[in-house]
Short mmCIF file of C-alpha atoms in Angstrom, two decimals:
data_model
loop_
_atom_site.label_atom_id
_atom_site.label_comp_id
_atom_site.label_asym_id
_atom_site.label_seq_id
_atom_site.Cartn_x
_atom_site.Cartn_y
_atom_site.Cartn_z
CA MET A 1 -12.37 48.36 9.05
CA ASP A 2 -13.54 49.08 12.61
CA ASP A 3 -16.86 47.29 12.02
CA CYS A 4 -15.07 44.23 10.62
CA ALA A 5 -12.71 44.09 13.59
CA GLN A 6 -15.63 44.43 16.00
CA ASP A 7 -17.60 41.64 14.25
CA ALA A 8 -14.60 39.30 14.31
CA THR A 9 -14.00 39.99 17.99
CA SER A 10 -17.67 39.48 18.83
CA LEU A 11 -17.76 36.23 16.87
CA MET A 12 -14.83 34.73 18.74
CA SER A 13 -15.89 35.96 22.17
CA SER A 14 -19.47 34.72 21.86
CA SER A 15 -20.15 31.67 24.01
CA SER A 16 -23.38 30.69 22.22
CA PRO A 17 -23.43 31.43 18.45
CA SER A 18 -26.94 32.10 17.15
CA SER A 19 -26.84 30.18 13.86
CA SER A 20 -25.16 27.17 12.26
CA ARG A 21 -23.25 29.48 9.90
CA THR A 22 -21.95 31.51 12.84
CA LYS A 23 -20.90 28.29 14.54
CA ALA A 24 -18.98 27.17 11.46
CA GLU A 25 -17.27 30.53 11.10
CA ARG A 26 -16.35 30.50 14.77
CA GLU A 27 -14.90 27.00 14.56
CA ILE A 28 -12.57 28.16 11.79
CA LEU A 29 -11.38 31.25 13.62
CA LEU A 30 -11.66 30.20 17.25
CA LYS A 31 -8.34 30.40 18.99
CA ARG A 32 -8.90 27.22 20.97
CA ASN A 33 -8.27 25.33 17.70
CA PHE A 34 -4.63 26.41 17.88
CA LYS A 35 -1.99 25.10 20.22
CA PRO A 36 -0.06 27.72 22.22
CA GLU A 37 3.19 26.78 20.50
CA GLN A 38 1.78 27.32 16.98
CA SER A 39 2.94 30.48 15.22
CA TRP A 40 0.71 32.84 13.27
CA LYS A 41 0.70 36.00 11.19
CA MET A 42 -1.85 38.48 9.88
CA THR A 43 -1.60 39.48 6.20
CA VAL A 44 -3.14 42.67 4.81
CA HIS A 45 -4.39 42.73 1.21
CA THR A 46 -5.32 46.21 -0.02
CA LEU A 47 -6.67 45.39 -3.44
CA GLY A 48 -5.95 48.14 -5.96
CA SER A 49 -4.22 50.44 -3.45
CA ARG A 50 -0.76 50.83 -1.96
CA TYR A 51 -0.26 51.21 1.77
CA THR A 52 3.01 51.53 3.65
CA ARG A 53 4.08 48.93 6.20
CA GLU A 54 3.24 51.37 8.99
CA GLU A 55 -0.27 51.90 7.59
CA GLN A 56 -0.80 48.14 7.32
CA ASN A 57 0.33 47.73 10.93
CA GLU A 58 -2.33 50.25 11.95
CA MET A 59 -4.93 48.06 10.26
CA ARG A 60 -3.62 45.01 12.12
CA LEU A 61 -3.86 46.82 15.44
CA LYS A 62 -7.60 47.18 14.98
CA PHE A 63 -7.80 43.39 15.34
CA SER A 64 -5.51 43.25 18.39
CA ALA A 65 -8.43 42.22 20.64
CA LEU A 66 -8.39 38.77 19.01
CA THR A 67 -5.20 37.89 20.95
CA PHE A 68 -4.24 34.68 19.19
CA PRO A 69 -1.90 32.42 21.20
CA GLY A 70 1.58 31.54 20.01
CA PRO A 71 4.43 33.60 18.58
CA VAL A 72 4.13 35.86 15.54
CA LYS A 73 6.11 34.52 12.59
CA MET A 74 6.00 36.32 9.24
CA GLU A 75 7.58 33.47 7.23
CA ASN A 76 5.99 30.00 7.10
CA PRO A 77 3.71 30.36 10.14
CA SER A 78 1.47 27.54 11.35
CA ASN A 79 -1.65 29.71 10.88
CA GLU A 80 -2.27 32.71 8.65
CA PHE A 81 -5.08 35.23 8.95
CA ILE A 82 -5.96 37.79 6.32
CA ILE A 83 -7.53 41.23 6.18
CA ILE A 84 -8.89 42.15 2.73
CA ARG A 85 -9.78 45.75 1.96
CA GLU A 86 -11.96 45.91 -1.15
CA ILE A 87 -12.38 49.04 -3.25
CA GLU A 88 -14.24 49.83 -6.46
CA LEU A 89 -12.40 48.71 -9.61
CA ASP A 90 -13.10 49.35 -13.27
CA GLN A 91 -13.32 46.79 -16.07
CA THR A 92 -9.54 46.63 -16.39
CA GLY A 93 -9.05 45.94 -12.68
CA SER A 94 -7.74 49.43 -11.92
CA PRO A 95 -9.12 51.59 -9.06
CA VAL A 96 -11.98 53.88 -10.02
CA TYR A 97 -10.72 56.32 -7.40
CA PRO A 98 -6.94 55.73 -7.18
CA ARG A 99 -5.31 56.55 -3.86
CA HIS A 100 -2.20 57.97 -5.51
CA GLY A 101 -1.78 60.11 -8.60
CA LEU A 102 1.24 61.07 -10.65
CA ASN A 103 4.61 60.66 -8.94
CA LYS A 104 2.85 58.64 -6.20
CA VAL A 105 1.28 61.74 -4.71
CA LEU A 106 -1.58 60.98 -2.31
CA ILE A 107 -5.04 62.16 -3.47
CA PRO A 108 -6.77 63.16 -0.19
CA GLU A 109 -10.38 63.00 -1.42
CA ASN A 110 -9.87 59.51 -2.84
CA ASP A 111 -7.98 58.35 0.24
CA ALA A 112 -10.90 59.48 2.41
CA ARG A 113 -13.40 57.31 0.54
CA PRO A 114 -14.50 54.28 2.59
CA PRO A 115 -13.85 50.80 1.12
CA LEU A 116 -16.65 48.77 -0.42
CA ALA A 117 -16.06 46.09 2.21
CA VAL A 118 -13.49 44.71 4.62
CA TYR A 119 -13.12 40.95 5.15
CA PHE A 120 -11.30 39.03 7.85
CA GLY A 121 -10.64 35.29 7.73
CA ARG A 122 -8.20 32.47 8.06
CA ILE A 123 -6.27 31.06 5.09
CA LEU A 124 -6.92 27.33 4.88
CA GLY A 125 -5.03 26.50 1.68
CA GLY A 126 -1.56 27.43 0.54
CA ALA A 127 -0.50 29.25 -2.59
CA ARG A 128 0.36 27.57 -5.85
CA ASN A 129 4.03 26.70 -6.19
CA TRP A 130 5.30 25.79 -9.67
CA ARG A 131 8.99 25.85 -8.81
CA GLY A 132 9.08 22.65 -6.85
CA GLY A 133 7.04 19.95 -5.17
CA ARG A 134 4.15 17.89 -6.37
CA MET A 135 2.55 20.38 -8.74
CA GLU A 136 5.77 20.82 -10.68
CA LYS A 137 6.18 17.05 -10.94
CA TYR A 138 2.80 16.65 -12.67
CA SER A 139 2.98 19.83 -14.75
CA LEU A 140 1.97 19.44 -18.40
CA LYS A 141 5.40 20.52 -19.58
CA ASN A 142 6.81 17.29 -18.10
CA ARG A 143 4.30 14.96 -19.80
CA VAL A 144 5.36 12.54 -22.53
CA TYR A 145 2.12 12.80 -24.52
CA LEU A 146 0.15 16.02 -24.95
CA GLY A 147 -2.52 17.43 -27.20
CA PRO A 148 -3.89 20.94 -27.85
CA THR A 149 -6.66 20.48 -25.26
CA SER A 150 -4.78 18.62 -22.50
CA MET A 151 -6.21 19.70 -19.16
CA ASP A 152 -3.98 21.75 -16.86
CA SER A 153 -2.74 19.56 -14.00
CA GLU A 154 -3.84 21.92 -11.23
CA LEU A 155 -7.31 22.36 -12.71
CA SER A 156 -7.75 18.60 -13.12
CA LEU A 157 -6.78 18.14 -9.46
CA ILE A 158 -9.50 20.61 -8.50
CA MET A 159 -12.05 18.83 -10.70
CA THR A 160 -11.28 15.40 -9.22
CA ASN A 161 -11.44 16.89 -5.75
CA LEU A 162 -14.91 18.31 -6.46
CA ALA A 163 -15.94 14.90 -7.82
CA GLN A 164 -14.76 13.33 -4.53
CA VAL A 165 -12.52 10.88 -6.35
CA LYS A 166 -10.73 8.62 -3.89
CA ASN A 167 -9.01 5.27 -3.61
CA THR A 168 -10.99 2.47 -5.39
CA SER A 169 -13.36 4.94 -7.11
CA PHE A 170 -14.51 3.92 -10.60
CA CYS A 171 -14.03 7.03 -12.78
CA PHE A 172 -15.18 7.65 -16.33
CA ASP A 173 -14.09 10.33 -18.81
CA PRO A 174 -16.32 10.17 -21.93
CA PHE A 175 -14.11 12.67 -23.80
CA VAL A 176 -10.77 11.30 -22.65
CA GLY A 177 -8.50 12.90 -25.27
CA THR A 178 -4.90 12.57 -24.05
CA GLY A 179 -6.04 11.32 -20.65
CA SER A 180 -5.02 14.25 -18.44
CA ILE A 181 -8.10 14.03 -16.22
CA LEU A 182 -7.93 10.25 -15.90
CA LEU A 183 -4.27 10.52 -14.90
CA THR A 184 -5.26 12.76 -12.00
CA CYS A 185 -7.99 10.28 -11.03
CA ALA A 186 -5.36 7.54 -11.01
CA LEU A 187 -3.16 9.66 -8.76
CA ARG A 188 -5.99 9.55 -6.25
CA GLY A 189 -6.10 5.77 -6.47
CA ALA A 190 -9.10 5.44 -8.79
CA TYR A 191 -9.79 2.79 -11.42
CA CYS A 192 -9.96 4.67 -14.73
CA PHE A 193 -12.05 4.16 -17.85
CA GLY A 194 -12.22 6.52 -20.82
CA THR A 195 -13.74 6.79 -24.28
CA ASP A 196 -13.18 9.02 -27.27
CA ILE A 197 -14.55 9.10 -30.80
CA ASP A 198 -11.14 9.91 -32.31
CA ILE A 199 -9.14 6.69 -32.61
CA ARG A 200 -5.99 8.65 -33.52
CA VAL A 201 -5.93 10.36 -30.13
CA LEU A 202 -6.40 7.04 -28.36
CA ARG A 203 -3.59 5.39 -30.34
CA GLY A 204 -1.21 8.31 -29.87
CA ARG A 205 1.75 9.24 -32.02
CA SER A 206 3.76 6.09 -31.39
CA SER A 207 4.28 3.27 -28.89
CA ASP A 208 6.27 5.73 -26.76
CA GLU A 209 3.90 8.69 -27.10
CA ASN A 210 0.35 7.81 -26.12
CA ILE A 211 -2.00 7.89 -23.14
CA TYR A 212 -0.39 4.82 -21.62
CA SER A 213 3.01 6.53 -21.80
CA ASN A 214 1.84 9.21 -19.37
CA PHE A 215 0.59 6.58 -16.93
CA ARG A 216 3.88 4.66 -17.18
CA GLN A 217 5.75 7.90 -16.58
CA TYR A 218 4.17 8.21 -13.13
CA ASP A 219 4.05 4.46 -12.43
CA LEU A 220 0.24 4.35 -12.48
CA PRO A 221 -2.06 1.48 -13.53
CA ARG A 222 -3.13 1.58 -17.18
CA PRO A 223 -6.63 2.93 -17.83
CA ASP A 224 -9.16 1.05 -19.93
CA LEU A 225 -9.79 2.92 -23.19
CA VAL A 226 -12.54 2.34 -25.76
CA ARG A 227 -13.31 4.14 -28.99
CA SER A 228 -16.93 5.17 -28.62
CA ASP A 229 -19.45 7.74 -29.80
CA ASN A 230 -21.28 9.19 -26.81
CA ALA A 231 -24.21 10.15 -29.01
CA ILE A 232 -25.11 6.45 -29.03
CA TYR A 233 -23.90 5.66 -25.51
CA SER A 234 -26.97 3.54 -24.78
CA ARG A 235 -25.98 1.14 -27.56
CA HIS A 236 -22.56 0.54 -26.03
CA TYR A 237 -23.19 0.35 -22.31
CA ARG A 238 -25.94 -0.71 -19.97
CA GLY A 239 -27.59 2.32 -18.43
CA HIS A 240 -30.20 0.79 -16.13
CA LYS A 241 -27.85 0.59 -13.12
CA PRO A 242 -25.41 3.07 -11.57
CA LEU A 243 -21.99 2.20 -12.95
CA TYR A 244 -19.52 4.97 -12.07
CA ASP A 245 -18.53 6.63 -8.84
CA ALA A 246 -17.58 9.79 -10.73
CA ILE A 247 -17.78 11.14 -14.29
CA VAL A 248 -15.09 13.79 -14.71
CA THR A 249 -14.63 15.30 -18.15
CA ASP A 250 -13.92 18.38 -20.25
CA PRO A 251 -16.38 18.33 -23.20
CA PRO A 252 -15.05 19.37 -26.61
CA TYR A 253 -15.96 22.86 -27.74
CA GLY A 254 -14.45 22.74 -31.23
CA ILE A 255 -12.22 25.80 -30.66
CA ARG A 256 -8.65 24.69 -29.94
CA ALA A 257 -9.29 21.30 -31.55
CA GLY A 258 -11.78 21.52 -34.38
CA ALA A 259 -14.41 18.85 -34.93
CA ARG A 260 -13.64 16.16 -37.49
CA LYS A 261 -15.93 13.70 -39.19
CA SER A 262 -15.31 10.11 -38.19
CA GLY A 263 -16.75 6.98 -39.77
CA SER A 264 -16.68 4.68 -42.76
CA ARG A 265 -15.61 5.92 -46.20
CA LEU A 266 -17.85 3.46 -47.99
CA GLU A 267 -20.75 4.84 -49.97
CA ASN A 268 -23.16 2.36 -48.40
CA PRO A 269 -21.72 1.38 -45.01
CA ARG A 270 -23.34 -1.39 -43.03
CA PRO A 271 -25.55 0.23 -40.35
CA VAL A 272 -24.95 -0.53 -36.70
CA GLU A 273 -27.77 -2.67 -35.40
CA GLU A 274 -29.71 -1.27 -32.45
CA GLU A 275 -28.78 -4.23 -30.22
CA HIS A 276 -25.08 -3.50 -30.80
#
């Protein structure tokens, strides 16, 4: 804990960081990034152990040399810093050397063991909130059309963020299914195109329960959908030029939705010509 506090203090007080990584870390933590009127708080996470409020305050005091400007505000502050104390856990996520035993009695020898590591940083993103706001609005439970493999709304937002989907992007989902990923692309302003080998999924259950229903629900432009077998993608689409800004998809694994054979029921079906 002392070493972590000393490193954080040295990082912020250094006038000439020695490496690009140090510079980036300093830019995140440096107090000049915060206006004097902005509030802040310091959260303590003691993973796998329980510490009283007084003991947590003692940990915070070790970082008192950082002297962030602005008032301390424990609820909804402008900036939040975090101290993470990591200890050894077993396969079930329980402490290998628990701090307390039966009846919450302190075990001195375990309490004296040093942590595996102590981390200090600034929280840049908020926590997930399913009880209100945007995430609740786009939750799967509110969708008109769903399937057994519909992608979780929060995970699809992360995927489209990693794919750098933005306004006017041309996005492709080759295993579109019920269109959950394309819907998130559309929320970011992208033009959406999807394919699937299963025509039943593309058609949906009815005129009121299909992929287009979800897009209408959120007042989004309709995606372009084509029944296609990606095993013969080169027969369907030109591949000699870059076509998409992003390909975002969740390939089928045949677990929640088993694989089904699709094709003609004729004994001697007409083969698809190579040029088609």
